Tab-separated table of C-alpha atoms in Angstrom:
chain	number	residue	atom	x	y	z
A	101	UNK	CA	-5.947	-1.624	-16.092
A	102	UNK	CA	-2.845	-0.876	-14.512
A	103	UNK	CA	-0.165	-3.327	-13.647
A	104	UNK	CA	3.133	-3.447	-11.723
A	105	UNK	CA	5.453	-6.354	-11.947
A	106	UNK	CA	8.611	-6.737	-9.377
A	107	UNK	CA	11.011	-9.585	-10.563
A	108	UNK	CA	13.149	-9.817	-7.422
A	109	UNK	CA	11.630	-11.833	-4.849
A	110	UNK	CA	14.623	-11.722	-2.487
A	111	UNK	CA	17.660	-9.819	-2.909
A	112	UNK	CA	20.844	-9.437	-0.633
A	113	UNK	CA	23.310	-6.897	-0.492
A	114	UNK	CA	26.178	-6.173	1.509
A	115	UNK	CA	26.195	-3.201	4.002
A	116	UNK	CA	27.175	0.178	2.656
A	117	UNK	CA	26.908	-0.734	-0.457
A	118	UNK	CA	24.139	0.487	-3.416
A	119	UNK	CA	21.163	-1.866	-4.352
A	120	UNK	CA	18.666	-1.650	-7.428
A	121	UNK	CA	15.308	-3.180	-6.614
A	122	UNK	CA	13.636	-3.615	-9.826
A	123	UNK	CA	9.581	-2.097	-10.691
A	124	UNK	CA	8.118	-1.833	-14.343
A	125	UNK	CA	4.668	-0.778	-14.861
A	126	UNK	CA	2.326	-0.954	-17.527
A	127	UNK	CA	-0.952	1.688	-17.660
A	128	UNK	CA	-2.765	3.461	-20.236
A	129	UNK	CA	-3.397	6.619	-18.394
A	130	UNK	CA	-1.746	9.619	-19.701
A	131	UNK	CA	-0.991	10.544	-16.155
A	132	UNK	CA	0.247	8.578	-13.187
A	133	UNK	CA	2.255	8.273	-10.076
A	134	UNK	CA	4.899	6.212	-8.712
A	135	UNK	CA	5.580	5.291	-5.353
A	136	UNK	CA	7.786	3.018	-3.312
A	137	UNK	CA	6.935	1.395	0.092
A	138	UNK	CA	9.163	-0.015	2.517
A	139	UNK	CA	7.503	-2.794	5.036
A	140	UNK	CA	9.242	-4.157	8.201
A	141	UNK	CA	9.107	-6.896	9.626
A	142	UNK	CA	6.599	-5.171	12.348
A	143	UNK	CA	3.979	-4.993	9.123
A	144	UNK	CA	3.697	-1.328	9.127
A	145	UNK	CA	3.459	0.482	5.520
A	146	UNK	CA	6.307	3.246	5.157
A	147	UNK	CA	5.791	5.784	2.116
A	148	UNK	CA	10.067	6.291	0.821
A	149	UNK	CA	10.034	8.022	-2.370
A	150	UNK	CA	7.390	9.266	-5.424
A	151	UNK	CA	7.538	9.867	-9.115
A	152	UNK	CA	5.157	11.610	-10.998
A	153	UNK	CA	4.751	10.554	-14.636
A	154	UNK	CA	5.718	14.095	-15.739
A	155	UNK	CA	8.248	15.052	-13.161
A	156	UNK	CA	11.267	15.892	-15.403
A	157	UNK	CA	13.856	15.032	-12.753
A	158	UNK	CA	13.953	11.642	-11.051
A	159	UNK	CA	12.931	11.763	-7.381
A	160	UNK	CA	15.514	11.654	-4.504
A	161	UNK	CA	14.915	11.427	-0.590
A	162	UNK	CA	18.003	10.820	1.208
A	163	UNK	CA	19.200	7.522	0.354
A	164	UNK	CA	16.420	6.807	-1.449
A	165	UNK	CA	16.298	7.549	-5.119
A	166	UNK	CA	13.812	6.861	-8.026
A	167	UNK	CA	15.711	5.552	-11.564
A	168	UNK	CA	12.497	6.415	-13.576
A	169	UNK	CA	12.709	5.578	-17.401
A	170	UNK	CA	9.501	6.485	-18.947
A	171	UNK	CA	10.055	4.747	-22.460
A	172	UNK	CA	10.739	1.017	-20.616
A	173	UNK	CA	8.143	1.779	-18.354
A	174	UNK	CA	10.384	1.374	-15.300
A	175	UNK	CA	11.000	2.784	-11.996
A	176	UNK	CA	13.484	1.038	-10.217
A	177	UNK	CA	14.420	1.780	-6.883
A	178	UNK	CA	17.552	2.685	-5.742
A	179	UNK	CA	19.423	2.524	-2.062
A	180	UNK	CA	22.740	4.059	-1.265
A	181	UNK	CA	25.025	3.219	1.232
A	182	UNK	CA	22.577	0.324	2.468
A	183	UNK	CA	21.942	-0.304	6.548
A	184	UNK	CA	21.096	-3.030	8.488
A	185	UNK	CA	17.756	-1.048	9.171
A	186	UNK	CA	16.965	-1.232	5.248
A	187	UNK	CA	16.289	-5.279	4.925
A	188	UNK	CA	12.433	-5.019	5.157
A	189	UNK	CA	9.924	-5.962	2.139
A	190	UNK	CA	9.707	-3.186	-0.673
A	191	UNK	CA	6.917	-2.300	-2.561
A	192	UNK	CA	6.488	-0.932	-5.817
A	193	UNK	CA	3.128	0.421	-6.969
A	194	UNK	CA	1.459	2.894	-9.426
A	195	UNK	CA	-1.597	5.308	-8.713
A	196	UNK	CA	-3.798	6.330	-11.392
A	197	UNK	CA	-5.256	9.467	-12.269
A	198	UNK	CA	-8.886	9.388	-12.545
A	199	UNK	CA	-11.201	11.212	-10.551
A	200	UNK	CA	-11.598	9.501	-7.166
A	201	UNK	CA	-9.405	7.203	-8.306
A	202	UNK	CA	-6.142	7.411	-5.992
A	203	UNK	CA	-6.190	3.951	-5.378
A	204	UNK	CA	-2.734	2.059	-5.378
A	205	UNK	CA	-2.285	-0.970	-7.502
A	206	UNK	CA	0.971	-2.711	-5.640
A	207	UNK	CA	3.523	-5.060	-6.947
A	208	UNK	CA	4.258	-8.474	-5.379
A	209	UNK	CA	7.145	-6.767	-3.301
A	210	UNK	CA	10.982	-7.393	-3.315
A	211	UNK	CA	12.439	-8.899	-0.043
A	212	UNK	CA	15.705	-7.333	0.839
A	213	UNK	CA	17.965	-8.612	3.139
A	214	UNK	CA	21.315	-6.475	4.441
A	215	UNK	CA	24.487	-8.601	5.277
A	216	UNK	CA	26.577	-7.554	7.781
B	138	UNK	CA	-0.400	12.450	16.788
B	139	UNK	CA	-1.264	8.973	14.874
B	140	UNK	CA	-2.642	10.228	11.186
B	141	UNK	CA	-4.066	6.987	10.305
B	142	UNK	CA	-5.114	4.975	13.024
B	143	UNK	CA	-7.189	1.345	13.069
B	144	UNK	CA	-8.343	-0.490	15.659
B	145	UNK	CA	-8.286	-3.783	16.875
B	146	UNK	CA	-4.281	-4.453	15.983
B	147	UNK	CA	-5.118	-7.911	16.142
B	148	UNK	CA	-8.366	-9.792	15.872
B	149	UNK	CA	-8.820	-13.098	16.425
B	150	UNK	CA	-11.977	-15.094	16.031
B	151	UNK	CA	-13.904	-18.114	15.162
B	152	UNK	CA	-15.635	-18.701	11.654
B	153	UNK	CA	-19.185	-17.369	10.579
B	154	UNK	CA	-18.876	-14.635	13.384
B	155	UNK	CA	-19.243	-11.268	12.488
B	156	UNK	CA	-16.481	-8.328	12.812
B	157	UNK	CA	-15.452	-4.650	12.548
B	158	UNK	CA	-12.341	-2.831	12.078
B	159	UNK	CA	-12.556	0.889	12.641
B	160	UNK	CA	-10.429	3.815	10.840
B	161	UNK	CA	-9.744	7.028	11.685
B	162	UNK	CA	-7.559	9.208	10.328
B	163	UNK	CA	-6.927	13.231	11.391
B	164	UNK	CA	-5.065	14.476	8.551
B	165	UNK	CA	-8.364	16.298	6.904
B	166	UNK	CA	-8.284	13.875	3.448
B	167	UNK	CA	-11.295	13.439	1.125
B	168	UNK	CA	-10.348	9.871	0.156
B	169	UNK	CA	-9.763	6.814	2.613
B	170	UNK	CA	-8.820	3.255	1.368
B	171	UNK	CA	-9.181	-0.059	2.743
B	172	UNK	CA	-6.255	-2.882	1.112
B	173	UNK	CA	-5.880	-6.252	2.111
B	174	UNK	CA	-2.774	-7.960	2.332
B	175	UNK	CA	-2.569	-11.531	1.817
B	176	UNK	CA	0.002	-14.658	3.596
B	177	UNK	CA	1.766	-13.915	0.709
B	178	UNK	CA	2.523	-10.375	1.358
B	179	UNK	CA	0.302	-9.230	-1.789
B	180	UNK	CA	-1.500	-5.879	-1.439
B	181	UNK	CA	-4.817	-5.443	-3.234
B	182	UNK	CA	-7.288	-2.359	-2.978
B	183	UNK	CA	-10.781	-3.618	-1.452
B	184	UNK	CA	-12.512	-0.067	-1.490
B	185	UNK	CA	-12.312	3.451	-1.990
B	186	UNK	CA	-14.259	6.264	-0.089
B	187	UNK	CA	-14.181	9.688	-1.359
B	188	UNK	CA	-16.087	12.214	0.619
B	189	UNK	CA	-18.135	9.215	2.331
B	190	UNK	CA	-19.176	8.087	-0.618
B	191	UNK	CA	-18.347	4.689	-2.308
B	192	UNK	CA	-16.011	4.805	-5.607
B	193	UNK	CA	-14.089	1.563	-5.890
B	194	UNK	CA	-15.504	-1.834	-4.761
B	195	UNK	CA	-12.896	-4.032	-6.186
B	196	UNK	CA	-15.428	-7.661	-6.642
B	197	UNK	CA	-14.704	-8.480	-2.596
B	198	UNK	CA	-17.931	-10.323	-1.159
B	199	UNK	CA	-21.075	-8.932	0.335
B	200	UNK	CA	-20.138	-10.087	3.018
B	201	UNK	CA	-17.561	-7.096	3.607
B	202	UNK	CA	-19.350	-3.844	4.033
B	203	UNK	CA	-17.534	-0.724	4.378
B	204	UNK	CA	-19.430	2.658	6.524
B	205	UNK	CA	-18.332	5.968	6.669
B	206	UNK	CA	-20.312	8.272	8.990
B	207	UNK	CA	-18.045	10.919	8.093
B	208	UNK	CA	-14.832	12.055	6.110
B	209	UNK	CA	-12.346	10.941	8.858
B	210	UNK	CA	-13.722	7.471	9.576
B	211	UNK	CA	-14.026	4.242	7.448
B	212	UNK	CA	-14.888	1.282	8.860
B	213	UNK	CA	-15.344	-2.456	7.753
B	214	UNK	CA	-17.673	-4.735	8.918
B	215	UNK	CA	-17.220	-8.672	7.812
B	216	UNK	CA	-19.959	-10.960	8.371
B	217	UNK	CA	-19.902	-14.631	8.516
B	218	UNK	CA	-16.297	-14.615	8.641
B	219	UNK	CA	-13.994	-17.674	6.624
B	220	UNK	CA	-10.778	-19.395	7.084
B	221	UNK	CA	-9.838	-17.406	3.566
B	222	UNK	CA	-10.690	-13.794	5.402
B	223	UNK	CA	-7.382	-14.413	7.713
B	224	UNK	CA	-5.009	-11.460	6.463
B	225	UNK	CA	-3.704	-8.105	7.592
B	226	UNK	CA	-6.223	-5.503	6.358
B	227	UNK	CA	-4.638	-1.464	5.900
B	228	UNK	CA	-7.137	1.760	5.956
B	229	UNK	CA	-5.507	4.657	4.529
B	230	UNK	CA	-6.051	8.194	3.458
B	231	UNK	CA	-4.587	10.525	0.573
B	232	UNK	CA	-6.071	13.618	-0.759
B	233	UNK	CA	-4.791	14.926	-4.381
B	234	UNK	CA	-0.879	15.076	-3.182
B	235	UNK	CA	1.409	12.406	-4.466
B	236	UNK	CA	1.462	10.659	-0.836
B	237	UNK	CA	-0.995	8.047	0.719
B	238	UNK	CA	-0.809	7.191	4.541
B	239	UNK	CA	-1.490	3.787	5.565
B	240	UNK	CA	-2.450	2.960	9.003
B	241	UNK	CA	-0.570	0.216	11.340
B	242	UNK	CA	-2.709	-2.651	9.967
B	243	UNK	CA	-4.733	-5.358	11.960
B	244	UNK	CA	-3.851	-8.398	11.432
B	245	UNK	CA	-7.503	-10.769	11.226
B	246	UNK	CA	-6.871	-14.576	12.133
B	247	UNK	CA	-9.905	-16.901	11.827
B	248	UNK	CA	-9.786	-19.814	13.311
């Protein structure tokens, strides 16, 4: 079975600055993938950034990059130069690889709130 | 052009009637999904269509029954509906590639 825990709840963090939102993982599959999600408050489901477990480089898009370390089983998340536009609910989750079985198993989710 | 799209965006109706949420999506993948996401903001697979055919049913009640009449359409049907079936339910769609598209959502409120 795969899990993915989230610690953060709720985090804040001033504008322009970096944030770390926290995602470890547990699996026994051999091969998996890593995603993040983004969720505004309008409820729709935005794909950011994914890992694969045997990517040799950690994944970058934009702002957006992916601090995976395989050993700890983590694969935090990582915004630069935050924006206003960026407080939304995160998601963390983990696909496995199976046949058929794309499925995502999601973490609770990290609120993240931008001050001004 | 939408790739995943669901419809009704909202649904709102009384308990113990029966109703269906359609999905389409255009982007030519194998595999559509359908994940409900509870008042707590938790996402949890319900089922997993791969070429119209049923792979995951993850233990949700009888009384949801997913159809696919072909590769670009999953829909769920909920009979008898419950207080407990009030959430916002997401259809999406990957194929092998690392992404998976989630429609808008539709938010289901039983009264």
């Amino acid at each position: 079975a795969q899990k993915i825990t989230q610690t953060q709840p709720g985090m804040f963090v001033q504008e322009k600055e970096a944030v770390t939102l926290d995602c470890t993982y547990d699996t026994s599959d051999p091969s998996y993938g890593l995603f993040w999600y983004k969720q505004p408050s309008s409820g729709e489901m935005i794909f950011l950034i994914y890992q694969g477990s045997y990517d040799q480089q950690n994944a970058t898009e934009g702002r957006y990059s992916l601090n995976f370390q395989k050993a700890r089983k983590s694969a935090n998340l990582v915004i630069s130069a935050s924006q206003l536009g960026d407080s939304a609910m995160y998601f963390c989750a983990m696909r496995g690889s199976g046949a058929g079985s794309y499925q995502l198993t999601f973490g609770k989710g990290t609120k993240l709130s931008v001050i001004p | 052009d939408t790739a995943v799209s669901q419809t009704p965006k909202y649904l709102v109706t009384q308990m113990g009637n029966d109703k269906s949420i359609k999905c389409e999506q255009n982007l030519g993948h194998d595999t559509m999904y359908w994940y409900k996401q509870d008042s707590k903001k938790f996402l949890k697979i319900m089922f997993s269509y791969n070429n119209k055919e049923l792979i995951i049913n993850e233990t949700v009640p009888n009384r949801f029954s997913p159809k696919s009449p072909d590769k670009a359409h999953l829909n769920l049907h909920i009979n008898s509906l419950e207080l407990g079936d009030s959430a916002v339910y997401f259809c999406a769609s990957s194929q092998v590639g690392p992404e998976q598209f989630f429609g808008p959502g539709t938010r289901l409120t039983v009264l």
